CSV table of C-alpha atoms and ligand atoms in Angstrom, one decimal:
chain,number,residue,atom,x,y,z
A,977,UNK,CA,90.0,-52.9,-81.5
A,978,UNK,CA,92.0,-52.9,-78.0
A,979,UNK,CA,92.6,-49.7,-76.2
A,980,UNK,CA,95.0,-48.9,-73.5
A,981,UNK,CA,93.9,-46.7,-70.8
A,982,UNK,CA,96.5,-44.8,-68.9
A,983,UNK,CA,96.4,-43.0,-65.8
A,984,UNK,CA,99.7,-40.7,-65.6
A,985,UNK,CA,101.8,-39.7,-62.5
A,986,UNK,CA,103.0,-42.9,-60.9
A,987,UNK,CA,106.7,-43.4,-60.6
A,988,UNK,CA,107.7,-46.9,-61.6
A,989,UNK,CA,109.6,-48.9,-59.4
A,990,UNK,CA,110.5,-52.7,-59.1
A,991,UNK,CA,111.8,-55.3,-61.4
A,992,UNK,CA,110.6,-55.7,-65.2
A,993,UNK,CA,111.7,-58.7,-67.2
A,994,UNK,CA,113.0,-58.4,-70.9
A,995,UNK,CA,111.8,-61.0,-73.6
A,996,UNK,CA,113.3,-62.6,-76.6
A,997,UNK,CA,114.2,-60.0,-79.5
A,998,UNK,CA,111.3,-59.9,-81.9
A,999,UNK,CA,113.8,-58.6,-84.5
A,1000,UNK,CA,116.3,-61.8,-84.3
A,1001,UNK,CA,113.3,-64.4,-83.6
A,1002,UNK,CA,112.2,-63.4,-87.1
A,1003,UNK,CA,114.7,-64.1,-89.2
A,1004,UNK,CA,115.9,-67.2,-87.0
A,1005,UNK,CA,112.5,-68.7,-87.6
A,1006,UNK,CA,113.0,-67.9,-91.6
A,1007,UNK,CA,116.4,-69.8,-91.2
A,1008,UNK,CA,114.6,-73.0,-90.3
A,1009,UNK,CA,113.7,-73.2,-94.0
A,1010,UNK,CA,117.0,-73.9,-94.9
A,1011,UNK,CA,117.2,-77.6,-93.3
A,1012,UNK,CA,114.6,-80.4,-93.3
A,1013,UNK,CA,116.1,-81.4,-89.6
A,1014,UNK,CA,114.3,-80.0,-86.7
A,1015,UNK,CA,115.1,-76.6,-85.1
A,1016,UNK,CA,114.9,-75.8,-82.0
A,1017,UNK,CA,114.5,-72.1,-81.0
A,1018,UNK,CA,114.0,-70.8,-77.4
A,1019,UNK,CA,113.0,-67.4,-75.9
A,1020,UNK,CA,110.7,-66.7,-78.7
A,1021,UNK,CA,108.7,-63.5,-77.8
A,1022,UNK,CA,104.7,-64.0,-78.0
A,1023,UNK,CA,104.0,-61.0,-79.9
A,1024,UNK,CA,102.1,-60.4,-83.2
A,1025,UNK,CA,105.0,-60.4,-85.8
A,1026,UNK,CA,105.9,-63.7,-84.5
A,1027,UNK,CA,102.7,-65.3,-85.2
A,1028,UNK,CA,102.5,-63.9,-88.7
A,1029,UNK,CA,105.6,-65.4,-89.3
A,1030,UNK,CA,105.0,-68.5,-88.2
A,1031,UNK,CA,101.5,-68.4,-90.2
A,1032,UNK,CA,103.7,-67.7,-93.3
A,1033,UNK,CA,106.1,-70.5,-92.4
A,1034,UNK,CA,103.1,-73.1,-92.0
A,1035,UNK,CA,102.1,-72.2,-95.6
A,1036,UNK,CA,105.3,-72.7,-96.8
A,1037,UNK,CA,105.5,-75.8,-95.5
A,1038,UNK,CA,106.9,-76.0,-91.8
A,1039,UNK,CA,105.6,-78.1,-89.0
A,1040,UNK,CA,105.6,-75.8,-85.9
A,1041,UNK,CA,105.4,-77.2,-82.1
A,1042,UNK,CA,105.2,-74.3,-79.1
A,1043,UNK,CA,105.6,-74.9,-76.2
A,1044,UNK,CA,106.1,-71.5,-74.0
A,1045,UNK,CA,108.6,-69.9,-75.3
A,1046,UNK,CA,110.3,-72.5,-77.3
A,1047,UNK,CA,109.3,-73.2,-80.3
A,1048,UNK,CA,110.2,-76.2,-82.8
A,1049,UNK,CA,110.1,-76.0,-86.7
A,1050,UNK,CA,110.5,-78.9,-89.3
A,1051,UNK,CA,110.3,-78.6,-92.7
A,1052,UNK,CA,110.6,-81.7,-94.4
A,1053,UNK,CA,109.7,-79.9,-97.9
A,1054,UNK,CA,109.1,-76.8,-99.4
A,1055,UNK,CA,105.6,-77.2,-100.2
A,1056,UNK,CA,104.6,-73.5,-101.4
A,1057,UNK,CA,107.5,-71.1,-102.0
A,1058,UNK,CA,105.4,-67.9,-101.5
A,1059,UNK,CA,104.8,-65.0,-99.5
A,1060,UNK,CA,101.5,-63.6,-99.9
A,1061,UNK,CA,100.8,-59.9,-100.3
A,1062,UNK,CA,97.9,-60.5,-97.2
A,1063,UNK,CA,101.1,-61.1,-95.1
A,1064,UNK,CA,103.2,-59.0,-96.2
A,1065,UNK,CA,101.6,-56.1,-96.3
A,1066,UNK,CA,101.1,-56.7,-92.6
A,1067,UNK,CA,104.8,-57.4,-91.9
A,1068,UNK,CA,107.4,-56.7,-94.1
A,1069,UNK,CA,110.0,-59.2,-92.6
A,1070,UNK,CA,107.9,-61.7,-94.6
A,1071,UNK,CA,110.7,-60.9,-97.1
A,1072,UNK,CA,113.0,-62.7,-95.0
A,1073,UNK,CA,111.7,-66.0,-96.4
A,1074,UNK,CA,113.0,-65.0,-99.9
A,1075,UNK,CA,116.9,-65.9,-99.5
A,1076,UNK,CA,116.1,-69.5,-97.4
A,1077,UNK,CA,113.5,-70.4,-100.3
A,1078,UNK,CA,115.6,-69.4,-103.2
A,1079,UNK,CA,118.7,-71.5,-101.8
A,1080,UNK,CA,116.7,-74.8,-100.5
A,1081,UNK,CA,114.1,-74.7,-103.6
A,1082,UNK,CA,115.5,-72.7,-106.2
A,1083,UNK,CA,112.4,-70.9,-106.5
A,1084,UNK,CA,110.3,-68.0,-104.4
A,1085,UNK,CA,107.6,-65.6,-105.2
A,1086,UNK,CA,107.3,-62.9,-102.5
A,1087,UNK,CA,104.9,-60.0,-102.5
A,1088,UNK,CA,106.7,-56.5,-102.8
A,1089,UNK,CA,105.9,-55.0,-99.7
A,1090,UNK,CA,104.7,-51.1,-100.7
A,1091,UNK,CA,104.6,-48.2,-98.4
A,1092,UNK,CA,104.6,-48.2,-94.5
A,1093,UNK,CA,104.0,-45.9,-92.1
A,1094,UNK,CA,107.4,-45.6,-91.5
A,1095,UNK,CA,108.9,-45.0,-95.0
A,1096,UNK,CA,109.2,-46.7,-98.3
A,1097,UNK,CA,110.8,-49.7,-97.0
A,1098,UNK,CA,111.9,-51.0,-100.6
A,1099,UNK,CA,113.4,-54.8,-101.1
A,1100,UNK,CA,115.6,-53.8,-103.9
A,1101,UNK,CA,119.3,-54.5,-101.9
A,1102,UNK,CA,117.8,-58.1,-101.2
A,1103,UNK,CA,117.0,-58.4,-105.0
A,1104,UNK,CA,120.1,-57.2,-106.4
A,1105,UNK,CA,122.3,-59.3,-103.8
A,1106,UNK,CA,120.3,-62.4,-104.5
A,1107,UNK,CA,120.8,-61.8,-108.5
A,1108,UNK,CA,124.6,-61.3,-107.7
A,1109,UNK,CA,124.2,-64.7,-106.1
A,1110,UNK,CA,122.7,-66.1,-109.3
A,1111,UNK,CA,118.9,-65.6,-108.7
A,1112,UNK,CA,116.9,-64.7,-111.6
A,1113,UNK,CA,114.6,-62.0,-111.0
A,1114,UNK,CA,111.4,-61.3,-112.2
A,1115,UNK,CA,108.8,-58.7,-111.1
A,1116,UNK,CA,104.7,-59.0,-111.9
A,1117,UNK,CA,101.5,-58.6,-110.4
A,1118,UNK,CA,103.2,-56.9,-107.2
A,1119,UNK,CA,105.4,-60.1,-107.1
A,1120,UNK,CA,108.8,-60.7,-107.0
A,1121,UNK,CA,109.9,-64.0,-108.5
A,1122,UNK,CA,113.1,-65.6,-108.0
A,1123,UNK,CA,114.9,-68.8,-109.2
A,1124,UNK,CA,117.9,-70.6,-109.2
A,1125,UNK,CA,116.9,-74.2,-110.4
A,1126,UNK,CA,121.0,-74.9,-110.6
A,1127,UNK,CA,121.3,-73.4,-107.3
A,1128,UNK,CA,123.0,-70.3,-106.0
A,1129,UNK,CA,126.7,-69.3,-106.4
A,1130,UNK,CA,128.8,-67.3,-104.2
A,1131,UNK,CA,129.7,-63.5,-104.9
A,1132,UNK,CA,131.1,-60.5,-103.4
A,1133,UNK,CA,128.3,-58.1,-102.9
A,1134,UNK,CA,128.8,-54.0,-101.7
A,1135,UNK,CA,125.5,-53.0,-100.2
A,1136,UNK,CA,124.9,-49.4,-101.1
A,1137,UNK,CA,123.4,-48.8,-97.8
A,1138,UNK,CA,123.2,-50.7,-94.6
A,1139,UNK,CA,120.3,-53.2,-94.5
A,1140,UNK,CA,119.4,-55.2,-91.3
A,1141,UNK,CA,116.9,-57.8,-93.0
A,1142,UNK,CA,118.8,-57.5,-96.6
A,1143,UNK,CA,122.0,-58.6,-94.8
A,1144,UNK,CA,120.4,-61.3,-93.0
A,1145,UNK,CA,118.7,-62.6,-96.2
A,1146,UNK,CA,121.7,-62.9,-98.1
A,1147,UNK,CA,123.5,-64.4,-94.9
A,1148,UNK,CA,121.0,-67.2,-95.4
A,1149,UNK,CA,120.7,-67.5,-99.0
A,1150,UNK,CA,124.8,-67.4,-99.0
A,1151,UNK,CA,125.0,-70.6,-96.5
A,1152,UNK,CA,123.8,-72.8,-99.2
A,1153,UNK,CA,125.5,-71.4,-102.2
A,1154,UNK,CA,128.3,-73.0,-104.0
A,1155,UNK,CA,131.6,-71.2,-102.9
A,1156,UNK,CA,132.5,-68.0,-100.8
A,1157,UNK,CA,130.5,-64.8,-100.4
A,1158,UNK,CA,131.5,-61.8,-99.0
A,1159,UNK,CA,129.3,-59.2,-98.0
A,1160,UNK,CA,130.6,-55.6,-97.7
A,1161,UNK,CA,129.1,-52.8,-95.7
A,1162,UNK,CA,126.8,-55.4,-93.8
A,1163,UNK,CA,124.4,-54.5,-91.1
A,1164,UNK,CA,126.3,-54.7,-87.8
A,1165,UNK,CA,123.0,-55.3,-85.5
A,1166,UNK,CA,123.2,-57.8,-82.6
A,1167,UNK,CA,120.3,-59.6,-84.6
A,1168,UNK,CA,122.5,-60.4,-87.4
A,1169,UNK,CA,125.4,-61.8,-85.4
A,1170,UNK,CA,122.6,-63.9,-83.4
A,1171,UNK,CA,121.3,-65.0,-86.7
A,1172,UNK,CA,125.0,-66.0,-87.7
A,1173,UNK,CA,125.3,-67.8,-84.4
A,1174,UNK,CA,122.1,-70.0,-85.6
A,1175,UNK,CA,123.3,-70.9,-89.0
A,1176,UNK,CA,126.9,-71.8,-87.5
A,1177,UNK,CA,125.0,-74.2,-84.9
A,1178,UNK,CA,122.9,-75.5,-88.1
A,1179,UNK,CA,126.4,-76.2,-89.9
A,1180,UNK,CA,126.9,-72.9,-91.8
A,1181,UNK,CA,130.6,-71.6,-92.2
A,1182,UNK,CA,130.3,-67.9,-91.6
A,1183,UNK,CA,132.9,-65.3,-90.2
A,1184,UNK,CA,132.6,-61.4,-89.4
A,1185,UNK,CA,128.9,-61.4,-88.4
A,1186,UNK,CA,128.6,-58.4,-86.5
A,1187,UNK,CA,131.4,-56.3,-88.6
A,1188,UNK,CA,130.5,-55.1,-91.4
A,1189,UNK,CA,132.4,-57.4,-93.6
A,1190,UNK,CA,131.0,-61.0,-93.4
A,1191,UNK,CA,132.4,-64.0,-95.3
A,1192,UNK,CA,130.3,-67.2,-95.7
A,1193,UNK,CA,131.5,-70.4,-97.1
A,1194,UNK,CA,128.7,-72.0,-98.6
A,1195,UNK,CA,128.1,-75.7,-98.0
A,1196,UNK,CA,125.9,-78.5,-99.1
A,1197,UNK,CA,123.4,-79.1,-96.5
A,1198,UNK,CA,122.1,-77.5,-93.1
A,1199,UNK,CA,121.1,-79.6,-90.2
A,1200,UNK,CA,119.2,-78.9,-87.1
A,1201,UNK,CA,120.2,-76.9,-84.2
A,1202,UNK,CA,118.7,-75.8,-80.8
A,1203,UNK,CA,119.3,-72.2,-80.0
A,1204,UNK,CA,118.2,-69.3,-77.7
A,1205,UNK,CA,117.2,-65.7,-79.0
A,1206,UNK,CA,119.2,-62.9,-77.6
A,1207,UNK,CA,117.1,-60.5,-75.3
A,1208,UNK,CA,115.2,-57.3,-76.9
A,1209,UNK,CA,117.5,-54.4,-76.3
A,1210,UNK,CA,114.1,-52.2,-78.0
A,1211,UNK,CA,111.8,-53.5,-75.6
A,1212,UNK,CA,114.7,-53.2,-72.4
A,1213,UNK,CA,115.5,-49.7,-73.8
A,1214,UNK,CA,111.4,-48.8,-73.7
A,1215,UNK,CA,111.6,-50.1,-70.0
A,1216,UNK,CA,114.7,-48.1,-69.1
A,1217,UNK,CA,112.9,-45.0,-70.7
A,1218,UNK,CA,109.5,-45.6,-68.9
A,1219,UNK,CA,111.9,-45.7,-65.4
A,1220,UNK,CA,113.5,-42.5,-66.3
A,1221,UNK,CA,110.2,-40.4,-67.8
A,1222,UNK,CA,108.5,-41.3,-64.5
A,1223,UNK,CA,111.2,-40.4,-62.2
A,1224,UNK,CA,111.1,-44.1,-61.0
A,1225,UNK,CA,113.4,-46.6,-59.8
A,1226,UNK,CA,113.5,-49.5,-62.5
A,1227,UNK,CA,115.6,-52.7,-62.8
A,1228,UNK,CA,115.5,-53.7,-66.1
A,1229,UNK,CA,116.3,-57.5,-66.1
A,1230,UNK,CA,117.4,-60.3,-68.3
A,1231,UNK,CA,118.6,-58.0,-70.9
A,1232,UNK,CA,122.2,-57.5,-72.6
A,1233,UNK,CA,123.8,-54.4,-71.4
A,1234,UNK,CA,126.0,-54.4,-74.4
A,1235,UNK,CA,123.3,-53.8,-76.6
A,1236,UNK,CA,122.0,-50.9,-75.0
A,1237,UNK,CA,125.4,-48.5,-74.8
A,1238,UNK,CA,124.3,-45.8,-77.0
A,1239,UNK,CA,120.9,-45.4,-75.1
A,1240,UNK,CA,122.7,-45.9,-72.0
A,1241,UNK,CA,125.1,-43.0,-72.5
A,1242,UNK,CA,122.3,-40.8,-73.8
A,1243,UNK,CA,120.2,-41.4,-70.9
A,1244,UNK,CA,123.6,-40.3,-68.9
A,1245,UNK,CA,124.1,-37.1,-71.0
A,1246,UNK,CA,120.3,-36.2,-69.7
A,1247,UNK,CA,121.0,-36.6,-66.3
A,1248,UNK,CA,119.5,-39.9,-65.6
A,1249,UNK,CA,121.6,-42.3,-63.4
A,1250,UNK,CA,122.0,-45.6,-65.0
A,1251,UNK,CA,123.9,-48.2,-63.4
A,1252,UNK,CA,124.4,-52.3,-64.0
A,1253,UNK,CA,124.0,-53.9,-61.0
A,1254,UNK,CA,124.7,-57.7,-62.6
A,1255,UNK,CA,125.8,-59.0,-66.0
A,1256,UNK,CA,122.1,-59.0,-67.4
A,1257,UNK,CA,120.4,-56.0,-65.4
A,1258,UNK,CA,120.3,-52.4,-65.7
A,1259,UNK,CA,118.7,-50.1,-63.1
A,1260,UNK,CA,117.7,-46.6,-64.0
A,1261,UNK,CA,117.3,-44.0,-61.2
A,1262,UNK,CA,115.1,-40.7,-62.3
A,1263,UNK,CA,114.5,-38.1,-60.2
A,1264,UNK,CA,117.4,-35.3,-60.8
A,1265,UNK,CA,116.3,-32.6,-63.5
A,1266,UNK,CA,116.0,-33.4,-67.0
A,1267,UNK,CA,118.4,-31.9,-69.4
A,1268,UNK,CA,117.9,-32.1,-73.1
A,1269,UNK,CA,120.4,-33.9,-75.1
A,1270,UNK,CA,120.5,-33.7,-79.1
A,1271,UNK,CA,120.4,-37.0,-80.7
A,1272,UNK,CA,120.8,-39.1,-84.0
A,1273,UNK,CA,119.9,-42.0,-84.9
A,1274,UNK,CA,122.3,-44.5,-86.8
A,1275,UNK,CA,123.2,-47.9,-87.3
A,1276,UNK,CA,124.2,-50.0,-84.7
A,1277,UNK,CA,126.5,-49.4,-82.7
A,1278,UNK,CA,124.7,-45.6,-82.9
A,1279,UNK,CA,121.3,-44.9,-81.4
A,1280,UNK,CA,118.6,-47.3,-83.0
A,1281,UNK,CA,115.7,-45.7,-84.7
A,1282,UNK,CA,113.5,-47.9,-83.1
A,1283,UNK,CA,114.3,-46.0,-79.7
A,1284,UNK,CA,113.7,-42.6,-81.3
A,1285,UNK,CA,109.9,-42.1,-80.5
A,1286,UNK,CA,110.4,-43.1,-77.1
A,1287,UNK,CA,113.5,-41.0,-76.6
A,1288,UNK,CA,111.3,-37.9,-78.1
A,1289,UNK,CA,108.9,-38.7,-75.2
A,1290,UNK,CA,111.5,-38.5,-72.8
A,1291,UNK,CA,112.9,-35.1,-74.4
A,1292,UNK,CA,109.3,-33.4,-73.7
A,1293,UNK,CA,110.1,-33.5,-70.2
A,1294,UNK,CA,113.5,-32.3,-70.3
A,1295,UNK,CA,114.9,-29.0,-69.8
A,1296,UNK,CA,116.1,-26.9,-73.0
A,1297,UNK,CA,115.9,-27.8,-76.8
A,1298,UNK,CA,116.6,-31.4,-78.1
A,1299,UNK,CA,117.1,-31.6,-81.8
A,1300,UNK,CA,116.4,-35.6,-82.7
A,1301,UNK,CA,117.7,-36.5,-86.5
A,1302,UNK,CA,116.3,-39.4,-87.8
A,1303,UNK,CA,118.8,-40.7,-90.8
A,1304,UNK,CA,117.5,-44.6,-91.3
A,1305,UNK,CA,113.8,-43.8,-92.4
A,1306,UNK,CA,112.2,-40.5,-94.0
A,1307,UNK,CA,108.8,-40.5,-92.2
A,1308,UNK,CA,109.2,-41.8,-88.8
A,1309,UNK,CA,107.9,-38.8,-86.8
A,1310,UNK,CA,104.0,-39.6,-86.7
A,1311,UNK,CA,104.1,-39.8,-82.9
A,1312,UNK,CA,105.3,-36.5,-82.7
A,1313,UNK,CA,101.9,-34.9,-83.5
A,1314,UNK,CA,100.1,-37.3,-81.2
A,1315,UNK,CA,102.9,-36.2,-78.2
A,1316,UNK,CA,102.1,-32.4,-79.7
A,1317,UNK,CA,98.0,-33.4,-78.7
A,1318,UNK,CA,98.9,-34.0,-75.2
A,1319,UNK,CA,101.0,-30.8,-74.8
A,1320,UNK,CA,104.4,-31.2,-76.1
A,1321,UNK,CA,106.1,-28.3,-78.0
A,1322,UNK,CA,107.4,-30.2,-81.0
A,1323,UNK,CA,108.1,-28.7,-84.2
A,1324,UNK,CA,109.1,-30.8,-87.6
A,1325,UNK,CA,111.4,-29.7,-90.3
A,1326,UNK,CA,112.1,-32.7,-93.1
A,1327,UNK,CA,114.1,-35.4,-90.9
A,1328,UNK,CA,114.9,-33.1,-87.8
A,1329,UNK,CA,112.5,-32.4,-84.9
A,1330,UNK,CA,112.8,-30.0,-82.5
A,1331,UNK,CA,111.5,-30.9,-78.9
A,1332,UNK,CA,111.4,-27.9,-76.4
A,1333,UNK,CA,110.9,-28.6,-72.8
A,1334,UNK,CA,110.0,-29.5,-70.2
A,1335,UNK,CA,106.3,-29.2,-71.2
A,1336,UNK,CA,103.3,-30.5,-69.0
A,1337,UNK,CA,101.5,-33.3,-70.8
A,1338,UNK,CA,97.9,-34.0,-70.1
A,1339,UNK,CA,95.7,-36.9,-70.8
A,1340,UNK,CA,94.1,-37.2,-74.5
A,1341,UNK,CA,92.5,-39.7,-76.9
A,1342,UNK,CA,95.6,-40.5,-79.1
A,1343,UNK,CA,96.1,-43.2,-82.3
A,1344,UNK,CA,99.1,-45.4,-82.4
A,1345,UNK,CA,100.3,-45.5,-86.0
A,1346,UNK,CA,103.2,-48.0,-85.6
A,1347,UNK,CA,104.6,-49.8,-83.0
A,1348,UNK,CA,107.5,-47.8,-81.9
A,1349,UNK,CA,105.6,-44.6,-82.1
A,1350,UNK,CA,102.9,-46.6,-79.9
A,1351,UNK,CA,105.5,-47.3,-77.2
A,1352,UNK,CA,106.0,-43.4,-77.0
A,1353,UNK,CA,102.4,-42.7,-76.5
A,1354,UNK,CA,102.5,-45.2,-73.6
A,1355,UNK,CA,105.8,-43.6,-72.5
A,1356,UNK,CA,104.2,-39.9,-72.6
A,1357,UNK,CA,100.8,-41.1,-70.8
A,1358,UNK,CA,102.8,-42.7,-67.9
A,1359,UNK,CA,103.8,-38.9,-67.0
A,1360,UNK,CA,100.9,-36.9,-68.3
A,1361,UNK,CA,98.1,-35.3,-66.0
A,1362,UNK,CA,94.9,-37.4,-66.0
A,1363,UNK,CA,93.8,-39.9,-68.3
A,1364,UNK,CA,95.2,-41.2,-72.0
A,1365,UNK,CA,93.2,-43.4,-74.2
A,1366,UNK,CA,95.4,-45.0,-77.0
A,1367,UNK,CA,93.5,-46.6,-79.7
A,1368,UNK,CA,94.8,-49.0,-82.2
A,1369,UNK,CA,97.4,-50.9,-79.9
A,1370,UNK,CA,97.6,-53.5,-82.0
A,1371,UNK,CA,100.6,-52.1,-83.5
A,1372,UNK,CA,102.5,-52.4,-79.8
A,1373,UNK,CA,101.2,-55.8,-79.8
A,1374,UNK,CA,103.3,-56.5,-83.0
A,1375,UNK,CA,106.3,-55.9,-80.9
A,1376,UNK,CA,106.0,-55.7,-77.4
A,1377,UNK,CA,104.7,-59.0,-75.2
A,1378,UNK,CA,101.6,-58.0,-72.7
A,1379,UNK,CA,103.6,-54.4,-72.2
A,1380,UNK,CA,100.4,-53.4,-70.0
A,1381,UNK,CA,100.7,-56.0,-67.7
A,1382,UNK,CA,104.6,-55.9,-67.6
A,1383,UNK,CA,104.1,-51.7,-66.5
A,1384,UNK,CA,101.6,-52.6,-64.3
A,1385,UNK,CA,103.3,-54.8,-62.1
A,1386,UNK,CA,105.8,-51.9,-61.5
A,1387,UNK,CA,103.4,-49.3,-60.5
A,1388,UNK,CA,102.0,-48.1,-63.8
A,1389,UNK,CA,98.2,-47.2,-63.8
A,1390,UNK,CA,97.5,-49.0,-67.7
A,1391,UNK,CA,94.5,-51.1,-68.5
A,1392,UNK,CA,93.7,-52.9,-71.6
A,1393,UNK,CA,89.8,-52.6,-72.8
A,1394,UNK,CA,89.2,-55.3,-75.5
B,2688,EPU,N1,116.6,-50.2,-97.6
B,2688,EPU,C1,116.7,-49.5,-98.8
B,2688,EPU,N2,116.7,-50.8,-99.9
B,2688,EPU,C2,116.6,-52.1,-99.4
B,2688,EPU,C3,116.4,-52.1,-97.9
B,2688,EPU,C4,116.1,-51.2,-97.1
B,2688,EPU,O1,116.4,-48.9,-99.5
B,2688,EPU,O2,116.4,-53.1,-100.1
B,2688,EPU,C5,116.5,-49.1,-96.9
B,2688,EPU,C6,115.0,-48.7,-95.9
B,2688,EPU,O3,114.1,-47.8,-96.7
B,2688,EPU,C7,115.7,-47.9,-94.9
B,2688,EPU,C8,117.0,-48.3,-94.7
B,2688,EPU,O4,117.5,-48.9,-96.1
B,2688,EPU,O5,115.7,-46.2,-95.1
B,2688,EPU,C9,117.2,-49.4,-93.4
B,2688,EPU,O6,116.5,-50.4,-93.5
B,2688,EPU,P1,116.7,-51.8,-93.1
B,2688,EPU,O7,116.3,-52.9,-94.6
B,2688,EPU,O8,117.9,-51.9,-92.6
B,2688,EPU,O9,115.5,-52.1,-92.4
B,2688,EPU,P2,114.4,-53.5,-91.9
B,2688,EPU,O10,115.8,-54.8,-92.3
B,2688,EPU,O11,113.5,-53.5,-92.9
B,2688,EPU,C10,115.0,-53.8,-89.6
B,2688,EPU,C11,113.9,-53.8,-88.4
B,2688,EPU,C12,113.3,-52.5,-88.3
B,2688,EPU,C13,114.4,-51.5,-87.8
B,2688,EPU,C14,115.5,-51.5,-89.0
B,2688,EPU,C15,116.4,-50.4,-88.8
B,2688,EPU,C16,113.8,-56.1,-88.2
B,2688,EPU,C17,112.5,-57.3,-88.7
B,2688,EPU,N3,113.3,-54.9,-88.5
B,2688,EPU,O12,114.0,-53.4,-90.6
B,2688,EPU,O13,112.8,-52.8,-87.2
B,2688,EPU,O14,113.7,-50.1,-87.8
B,2688,EPU,O15,116.0,-52.5,-89.3
B,2688,EPU,O16,117.2,-50.8,-87.9
B,2688,EPU,O17,114.8,-56.5,-88.1
B,2688,EPU,C18,110.7,-52.3,-85.4
B,2688,EPU,O18,111.0,-53.1,-84.8
B,2688,EPU,O19,109.9,-51.5,-84.8
B,2688,EPU,C19,111.5,-52.1,-87.0
B,2688,EPU,C20,110.7,-51.2,-87.8
């Protein structure tokens, strides 16, 4: 198992590029199942979750050619409409094939995800939405089986709570359903809007993606398309925090500043200088005293839960008390205990974390527990005195492409031990 060895204390400076969004690329790959024609996707990041999704799609019947960041998929027929437990347990986003499979082939068998390091993560909202579109759903042996031999029909679906992949799953299913579907209380994340853009290029009729009401008029058939995935706002946000925590001067290139509004305004509240030198660049300059600022995670356009762990690392270096409230997942504070081992003063109380700073962090052996928790440990290690060894970095490889190489190029003392 790979490990990172990090020696803290270097201020990061220079330019660091943003890759394509993992969470936009995953549903885009699944969307290719909706048509027998070729779909070309550009700016696909080389991260483990993408490889897992591609393996799943190949088992289902897709043929995949990859050339750098461009992936070309074609699925002349669905060979096996199934997402097995072995894959779903390593990547919950596998449930994104549920909607496309039922819509295209009238049948899907997808393992239930079960527990997860960050919370329960059920898919009940995907399931009840598909039922409203006419799928018959049963559950046995840990699997969900969905059938719609006569095809799906449009419906009005009101999500009980906002779900990102649930919105994506239903949008894909509704694209091939008969008649109109309206999704109320839909997720407004940029990744949902990006998926809609791809589906529209494939011939789908969708309005309102990116708002909380999405209208989809089903069509008989979808065709091929060529689409470029949006930049990864979580990767870009992680780099902005890296610049801030190391009191550096870092320019994050190739990002979409509009998608980072909540983080940028929070960083500015803490005294970090963030400017936008170009349409797709953000520059962060640390150095002045960091002030604590409370933060509550919310659905987009609020502060992303996927940046909560990284923000907590930053708050260990800020003057005062920061109250961090996690509202999206019930168990997403695993990093707090590891940060405490490095010297942070953090008290957990249910869905709240109280961080008192600034505290000098010292290098230690720590364990990555999930993707974003690992990113927060990397950030803490960049500012800690001495050497930190982070174990189980396969978690970080799920969603960051060679983060050690990108950080080393801007001055971080970080090495991967294979
Ligand atoms: N929920 C339900 N029932 C459902 C679906 C969700 O109760 O059927 C609950 C979840 O348990 C959670 C909340 O609703 O408490 C929100 O979950 P959501 O469905 O929005 O999460 P997701 O779609 O599974 C995506 C991202 C996550 C990100 C969340 C929230 C992808 C592939 N994953 O997950 O990304 O944290 O939205 O923004 O898009 C990550 O990249 O590290 C990551 C975990």
